[in-house]
Amino acid sequence: MGAALAVHGGRPVRTGRPWPRWPQPAPGADAALLEVLHSGRWSIASPYGGATTYEQRFAGDFASYLGVGHCVPTASGTAALMTALEACGVGAGDEVVVPALSWAASASTVAGVNAVPVFCDVDPHTLCLDPASAEAAVTPATKAIVVVHLYSAVADLTGLRAVADRHGLALIEDSAQAHGATYLGRKVGTFGDVGTFSMHHTKVLTSGEGGAAVTDDAALARRIEHLRADGRCRAARAPRTGAPELVETGELMGSNRCLSEFQSALLIAQLKTLDAQNGSRRTNAALLDRLLAEQGLSPQQTSPGTTRRTYFGYAVELPAAPPDAASSAAVAEALTAELGLPVRPVYQPLFASRLYDPSSRRRFDIRPGHLDRLDPRQYARPAAARAAHTFLTFHHAALLGEEQDMHDIAEAFRRVLARRAQLTG
């Protein structure tokens, strides 16, 4: 069987060569931050100084990049989702279809607007929301569908758009992991009534924290503007210097979920490198797909309408193994030791996630029986549950490396899976 695995004290596959760091500041990022520092305006709520805010400039750049009419930057992807839900009319007691396999915010944002997330199963190959499962969950109380483009896959937008239209539901497209991906030749985030993005530290377009909601509907964009700026909206005309640029319209109460000028300026610079970095990731992912498929592994697939993928995470399904074989978590630990690269199982299903537990917060006990409707334990979604035990993933930064890096990853998989019987757990 050869040398011991690194997790057992053997020599790892990879030594002495670091993986690409993330985030990587784009050319001009430092100068952009210095511009804001000395501008006298660090927030869109600051007094008007006679110049267009960096937030407005980023909103215009990102809307143009996506080919959409309106972009409203927000403090986070979570803020973008919550404002999108409320802008689409989702509120107390409404049901919202969400994928059972996703980050906790897919459910907690729905609960956060006093609605009820209904977990539906995912396609076993793409790991994205299955249109048939979504349609089967629709009831008279359903108000919206939230679809997530997960890891490197684009969901079946044709099928989900059709379900939403048949039942008169809002479709909200969570594109937090898919900046720059395209479906039928159009950027994702533009197929839903609202598309939402996260610019968190881990994302392929990042300002550390941040987000955005995009739409072609001017009325929805105006509602989102109010919801993210304490009920205020940018004035139709530039005010006098020193006056507020945000107007207290009285149209809609909101909260403070604005993006700072520092983050906006950083995103203007980072957006210019997005396509080139995504191209590098795709090239390396295609090589790794081939190398792992030769070993009998199954890289995550994407929906047939996908015309360009974006890799937030590279995900791959392990080969079938005996019932007593070591868990995917044990395999991930061994791969991490071989590579010096964090490899993890994919998300736990939301109905089993420690991060989604509405009963832990009194704010969700809004009426008798509401917590029972929020209880995640009522769901059993087999494809989502199986994926959590069979798929592994690692961060997109590794795909910004060299061809040899992909061969290192493939060799680590070969070594670990050949010795899976030696692993415990």
XYZ file of C-alpha atoms in Angstrom:
425
model
C 0.000 0.000 0.000
C 3.031 2.294 0.239
C 3.783 5.177 2.586
C 1.431 6.207 5.349
C -1.049 9.006 4.849
C -0.088 12.440 6.135
C -2.937 12.294 8.651
C -1.118 9.244 10.125
C 2.300 10.902 10.146
C 3.410 10.200 6.572
C 4.871 12.708 4.136
C 2.088 14.824 2.547
C 1.544 15.089 -1.192
C 2.260 18.802 -1.095
C 5.008 20.525 0.886
C 6.677 23.911 0.607
C 4.359 25.477 -1.954
C 1.619 27.802 -0.663
C -1.826 27.991 -2.199
C -3.014 31.276 -3.704
C -4.201 33.700 -1.026
C -7.671 35.187 -0.962
C -8.746 37.949 -1.205
C -6.374 39.355 -3.805
C -6.525 43.161 -4.050
C -7.071 44.324 -7.614
C -4.853 46.917 -9.271
C -5.982 50.320 -8.045
C -7.702 48.987 -4.914
C -5.328 50.739 -2.516
C -5.659 54.059 -4.372
C -9.471 53.722 -4.339
C -9.491 53.262 -0.565
C -7.223 56.278 -0.115
C -9.585 58.349 -2.253
C -12.446 57.566 0.114
C -10.277 58.154 3.168
C -9.607 61.734 2.119
C -12.956 62.402 0.436
C -14.788 63.575 3.547
C -17.616 61.159 2.796
C -17.452 57.638 4.162
C -21.183 56.832 4.028
C -24.040 57.546 1.633
C -25.811 59.119 4.621
C -23.005 61.680 4.952
C -23.698 65.255 3.727
C -23.600 65.714 -0.049
C -20.213 66.964 -1.208
C -20.893 67.653 -4.863
C -19.634 64.335 -6.274
C -21.290 61.027 -7.165
C -20.910 58.523 -4.340
C -18.753 55.453 -4.811
C -21.848 53.447 -3.923
C -23.720 54.932 -6.896
C -20.734 54.306 -9.120
C -20.483 50.672 -8.059
C -24.243 50.223 -8.454
C -23.996 51.484 -12.007
C -20.947 49.367 -12.819
C -22.485 46.181 -11.417
C -25.862 46.755 -13.089
C -24.075 47.297 -16.402
C -21.941 44.179 -15.868
C -25.047 42.071 -15.257
C -27.190 43.737 -17.904
C -29.916 44.684 -15.434
C -31.777 47.928 -14.856
C -31.211 48.552 -11.152
C -28.669 47.628 -8.469
C -29.056 48.537 -4.797
C -25.897 47.815 -2.758
C -26.429 46.470 0.760
C -24.376 45.750 3.864
C -24.345 41.980 3.243
C -25.839 39.197 1.197
C -28.176 38.519 4.118
C -29.381 42.125 3.963
C -29.909 41.776 0.210
C -32.033 38.641 0.733
C -34.135 40.158 3.508
C -34.836 43.349 1.597
C -35.650 41.329 -1.527
C -38.139 39.187 0.375
C -39.885 42.185 1.895
C -39.838 44.143 -1.367
C -41.625 41.188 -3.006
C -44.328 41.337 -0.347
C -43.242 38.399 1.807
C -44.313 38.816 5.420
C -45.826 37.289 8.537
C -47.081 33.744 8.045
C -46.231 33.479 4.352
C -44.402 30.392 3.112
C -41.223 30.592 1.044
C -39.769 27.632 -0.858
C -36.016 27.279 -0.210
C -33.485 24.538 -1.028
C -32.782 22.077 1.771
C -29.056 22.189 0.982
C -27.648 25.683 1.458
C -26.051 28.105 3.896
C -28.172 28.933 6.949
C -29.078 32.404 5.657
C -31.363 30.823 3.052
C -33.682 29.921 5.915
C -32.858 32.473 8.615
C -33.649 35.420 6.330
C -37.106 33.997 5.646
C -37.712 33.517 9.367
C -36.329 37.019 9.876
C -39.241 38.578 7.968
C -41.675 36.440 10.032
C -42.307 34.057 7.137
C -41.867 30.278 7.042
C -39.099 28.558 5.043
C -40.281 25.336 3.404
C -37.310 23.083 2.655
C -37.394 21.335 -0.714
C -35.041 18.765 -2.149
C -32.181 19.367 -4.540
C -31.111 17.765 -7.775
C -28.639 15.013 -6.742
C -26.117 16.040 -9.415
C -26.248 19.866 -9.347
C -27.156 20.166 -5.628
C -29.492 23.045 -6.580
C -33.219 23.359 -5.925
C -35.239 20.755 -7.837
C -38.198 22.367 -9.684
C -40.425 19.311 -9.155
C -39.818 19.327 -5.400
C -40.424 23.071 -5.310
C -43.732 22.785 -7.144
C -44.914 19.946 -4.926
C -44.416 22.199 -1.887
C -46.567 25.086 -3.156
C -49.653 25.801 -1.034
C -52.094 28.737 -0.866
C -49.718 30.273 1.706
C -46.671 30.208 -0.612
C -45.473 33.676 -1.588
C -42.028 33.164 -3.130
C -39.324 30.759 -4.241
C -35.692 31.392 -3.327
C -33.260 29.554 -5.594
C -29.547 29.252 -4.732
C -26.802 28.684 -7.302
C -24.621 26.453 -5.146
C -20.803 26.040 -5.240
C -20.209 25.936 -9.013
C -23.630 24.998 -10.359
C -26.377 27.109 -11.864
C -29.868 25.958 -10.946
C -32.545 24.994 -13.467
C -33.787 28.547 -13.978
C -36.076 27.599 -16.858
C -37.934 25.089 -14.702
C -38.057 27.276 -11.593
C -39.159 30.381 -13.494
C -41.984 28.296 -14.984
C -43.079 27.074 -11.531
C -43.076 30.632 -10.172
C -45.073 31.939 -13.132
C -47.637 29.119 -12.992
C -48.409 29.864 -9.366
C -47.994 33.629 -9.356
C -44.957 33.530 -7.038
C -41.978 35.833 -6.753
C -38.693 34.207 -7.783
C -35.681 35.440 -5.822
C -32.334 34.360 -7.213
C -29.596 33.975 -4.592
C -26.448 34.380 -6.660
C -24.069 34.844 -3.719
C -21.838 32.072 -5.089
C -22.249 32.785 -8.798
C -20.955 36.250 -9.722
C -20.412 36.185 -13.489
C -22.045 32.827 -14.248
C -24.409 32.766 -17.222
C -27.512 30.793 -18.155
C -28.849 30.836 -21.727
C -26.280 33.551 -22.374
C -27.537 35.883 -19.617
C -25.860 36.615 -16.294
C -27.444 34.814 -13.361
C -29.217 37.091 -10.936
C -31.268 38.552 -13.801
C -33.842 35.761 -14.183
C -35.632 36.302 -10.882
C -37.859 39.189 -9.878
C -34.877 40.116 -7.715
C -31.325 38.750 -7.766
C -29.166 38.950 -4.661
C -25.394 38.802 -4.216
C -22.972 38.574 -1.309
C -19.586 40.285 -1.304
C -18.370 38.488 1.818
C -14.658 37.797 2.303
C -14.977 34.310 0.768
C -16.808 35.309 -2.418
C -15.302 35.668 -5.902
C -16.201 39.386 -5.814
C -15.506 40.696 -2.336
C -15.151 43.790 -0.198
C -14.839 41.827 3.046
C -18.531 42.276 3.781
C -21.243 43.586 1.502
C -24.004 42.641 -0.870
C -26.366 43.848 -3.573
C -29.904 43.344 -4.819
C -30.599 43.727 -8.548
C -33.822 43.943 -10.539
C -35.335 45.270 -13.750
C -38.412 46.439 -11.820
C -38.085 50.113 -10.829
C -40.789 49.814 -8.153
C -39.032 46.868 -6.497
C -35.713 48.717 -6.616
C -37.285 51.736 -4.905
C -38.732 49.535 -2.153
C -35.326 47.904 -1.611
C -33.700 51.348 -1.422
C -36.078 52.335 1.377
C -35.721 49.026 3.192
C -31.929 49.263 3.343
C -31.643 52.962 4.319
C -34.006 53.455 7.289
C -36.901 54.344 4.996
C -34.929 56.914 3.016
C -34.330 57.119 -0.723
C -31.829 59.073 -2.802
C -33.221 62.418 -3.969
C -34.257 62.715 -7.607
C -32.055 65.802 -7.905
C -28.712 66.521 -6.300
C -29.157 68.582 -3.133
C -27.130 71.627 -2.182
C -23.638 70.914 -0.859
C -23.748 69.958 2.802
C -27.360 68.761 2.731
C -28.423 65.092 3.035
C -28.693 63.206 -0.246
C -31.124 60.691 1.256
C -34.719 61.933 1.495
C -37.173 60.936 4.235
C -40.093 60.027 1.970
C -42.383 58.369 4.521
C -43.185 55.651 1.963
C -41.812 52.621 3.788
C -40.077 51.956 7.099
C -36.651 50.373 6.743
C -33.444 49.536 8.594
C -29.828 50.581 8.161
C -28.314 48.022 5.799
C -26.184 50.315 3.651
C -22.820 49.600 2.076
C -20.004 51.945 3.112
C -18.088 54.125 0.670
C -14.890 52.175 1.425
C -16.490 48.887 0.418
C -18.071 50.427 -2.667
C -14.762 51.870 -3.872
C -13.051 48.532 -3.300
C -15.725 46.710 -5.308
C -15.326 49.092 -8.250
C -11.694 47.994 -8.469
C -12.322 44.297 -7.775
C -15.047 44.026 -10.414
C -12.477 44.773 -13.133
C -10.591 41.538 -12.385
C -13.614 39.266 -11.917
C -13.907 37.852 -15.425
C -10.189 37.095 -15.768
C -10.121 35.303 -12.406
C -13.278 33.367 -13.250
C -11.643 32.291 -16.524
C -8.612 30.940 -14.643
C -10.855 29.022 -12.261
C -12.803 27.455 -15.118
C -9.627 26.339 -16.902
C -8.217 24.672 -13.794
C -11.583 23.174 -12.853
C -11.911 21.562 -16.287
C -8.511 19.909 -15.831
C -9.381 18.738 -12.343
C -12.739 17.397 -13.539
C -10.886 15.159 -15.988
C -8.263 14.008 -13.490
C -10.827 13.110 -10.828
C -13.259 11.490 -13.255
C -10.438 9.140 -14.284
C -10.436 7.937 -10.649
C -14.203 7.330 -10.616
C -15.160 10.540 -8.810
C -18.068 12.689 -10.020
C -17.505 16.459 -10.090
C -20.596 18.550 -9.377
C -22.709 19.028 -12.501
C -24.620 22.133 -13.559
C -28.028 22.590 -15.189
C -28.213 22.082 -18.977
C -28.943 25.763 -19.700
C -25.659 26.882 -18.152
C -23.426 28.713 -20.622
C -20.656 29.769 -18.202
C -19.887 28.493 -14.719
C -18.458 30.357 -11.762
C -16.564 28.467 -9.066
C -17.176 29.661 -5.524
C -16.353 26.162 -4.346
C -15.175 23.110 -6.239
C -17.438 20.208 -5.259
C -17.002 16.529 -6.050
C -18.873 13.355 -5.145
C -16.868 10.489 -3.699
C -17.141 7.023 -5.266
C -19.557 4.553 -3.726
C -18.109 2.923 -0.628
C -19.116 0.073 1.706
C -21.438 1.030 4.593
C -18.584 0.642 7.088
C -16.212 2.920 5.127
C -14.815 6.044 6.745
C -17.092 9.084 6.576
C -16.694 11.905 4.088
C -15.567 14.070 7.023
C -12.704 11.645 7.707
C -11.765 11.650 4.018
C -11.831 15.463 4.049
C -9.545 15.563 7.080
C -7.069 13.236 5.365
C -7.128 15.300 2.153
C -6.537 18.484 4.148
C -3.466 16.893 5.726
C -2.112 15.837 2.314
C -2.606 19.215 0.677
C -2.443 21.896 3.352
C -5.714 23.044 1.790
C -8.964 22.969 3.773
C -11.250 20.312 2.278
C -14.691 19.917 3.838
C -17.989 18.127 3.359
C -20.622 20.304 1.712
C -23.202 22.098 3.862
C -25.341 20.087 6.200
C -28.999 20.093 5.106
C -30.807 23.016 6.700
C -33.099 20.656 8.582
C -29.977 19.252 10.297
C -27.903 22.439 10.509
C -26.776 23.683 13.931
C -26.921 27.215 12.513
C -30.667 27.149 11.861
C -32.640 26.862 15.100
C -35.430 29.454 15.412
C -36.403 28.039 18.817
C -33.145 29.460 20.204
C -34.434 33.034 19.799
C -37.585 34.385 21.411
C -38.190 36.893 18.600
C -39.538 34.122 16.373
C -42.254 33.072 18.840
C -44.664 35.573 17.303
C -47.919 33.643 17.709
C -49.128 30.242 18.958
C -47.954 27.496 16.639
C -45.514 29.632 14.637
C -42.401 27.964 16.064
C -43.914 24.597 15.149
C -44.153 25.766 11.527
C -40.496 26.808 11.673
C -39.288 23.519 13.173
C -36.732 22.110 10.695
C -37.070 18.570 12.057
C -40.332 18.046 10.175
C -38.439 17.671 6.876
C -36.750 14.703 5.239
C -35.156 15.453 1.884
C -33.139 12.412 0.750
C -31.005 13.997 -2.000
C -29.891 16.819 0.300
C -29.177 14.374 3.129
C -27.183 12.074 0.863
C -25.121 14.920 -0.613
C -23.964 15.950 2.854
C -22.369 12.501 3.246
C -20.950 12.035 -0.241
C -19.754 15.413 -1.560
C -16.599 17.301 -0.591
C -15.632 20.862 -1.446
C -12.764 23.325 -1.266
C -12.500 27.105 -1.758
C -12.129 28.723 -5.174
C -8.757 30.319 -4.338
C -7.060 26.974 -5.069
C -8.358 27.195 -8.647
C -6.329 30.362 -9.154
C -3.148 28.287 -8.975
C -1.134 26.462 -11.612
C -1.722 23.244 -13.553
C 0.558 21.357 -11.153
C -1.726 22.348 -8.288
C -4.588 20.444 -9.917
C -2.361 17.375 -10.281
C -1.506 17.672 -6.564
C -5.198 17.678 -5.666
C -5.867 14.667 -7.870
C -2.908 12.776 -6.374
C -4.149 13.491 -2.859
C -7.556 12.047 -3.730
C -5.891 8.976 -5.240
C -3.754 8.365 -2.148
C -6.507 8.929 0.393
C -9.202 6.919 -1.358
C -6.791 4.026 -1.896
C -6.355 3.944 1.890
C -9.894 4.847 2.952
C -10.148 1.624 4.935
C -7.321 2.891 7.172
C -9.285 5.994 8.179
C -11.563 6.121 11.203
C -14.724 8.089 11.684
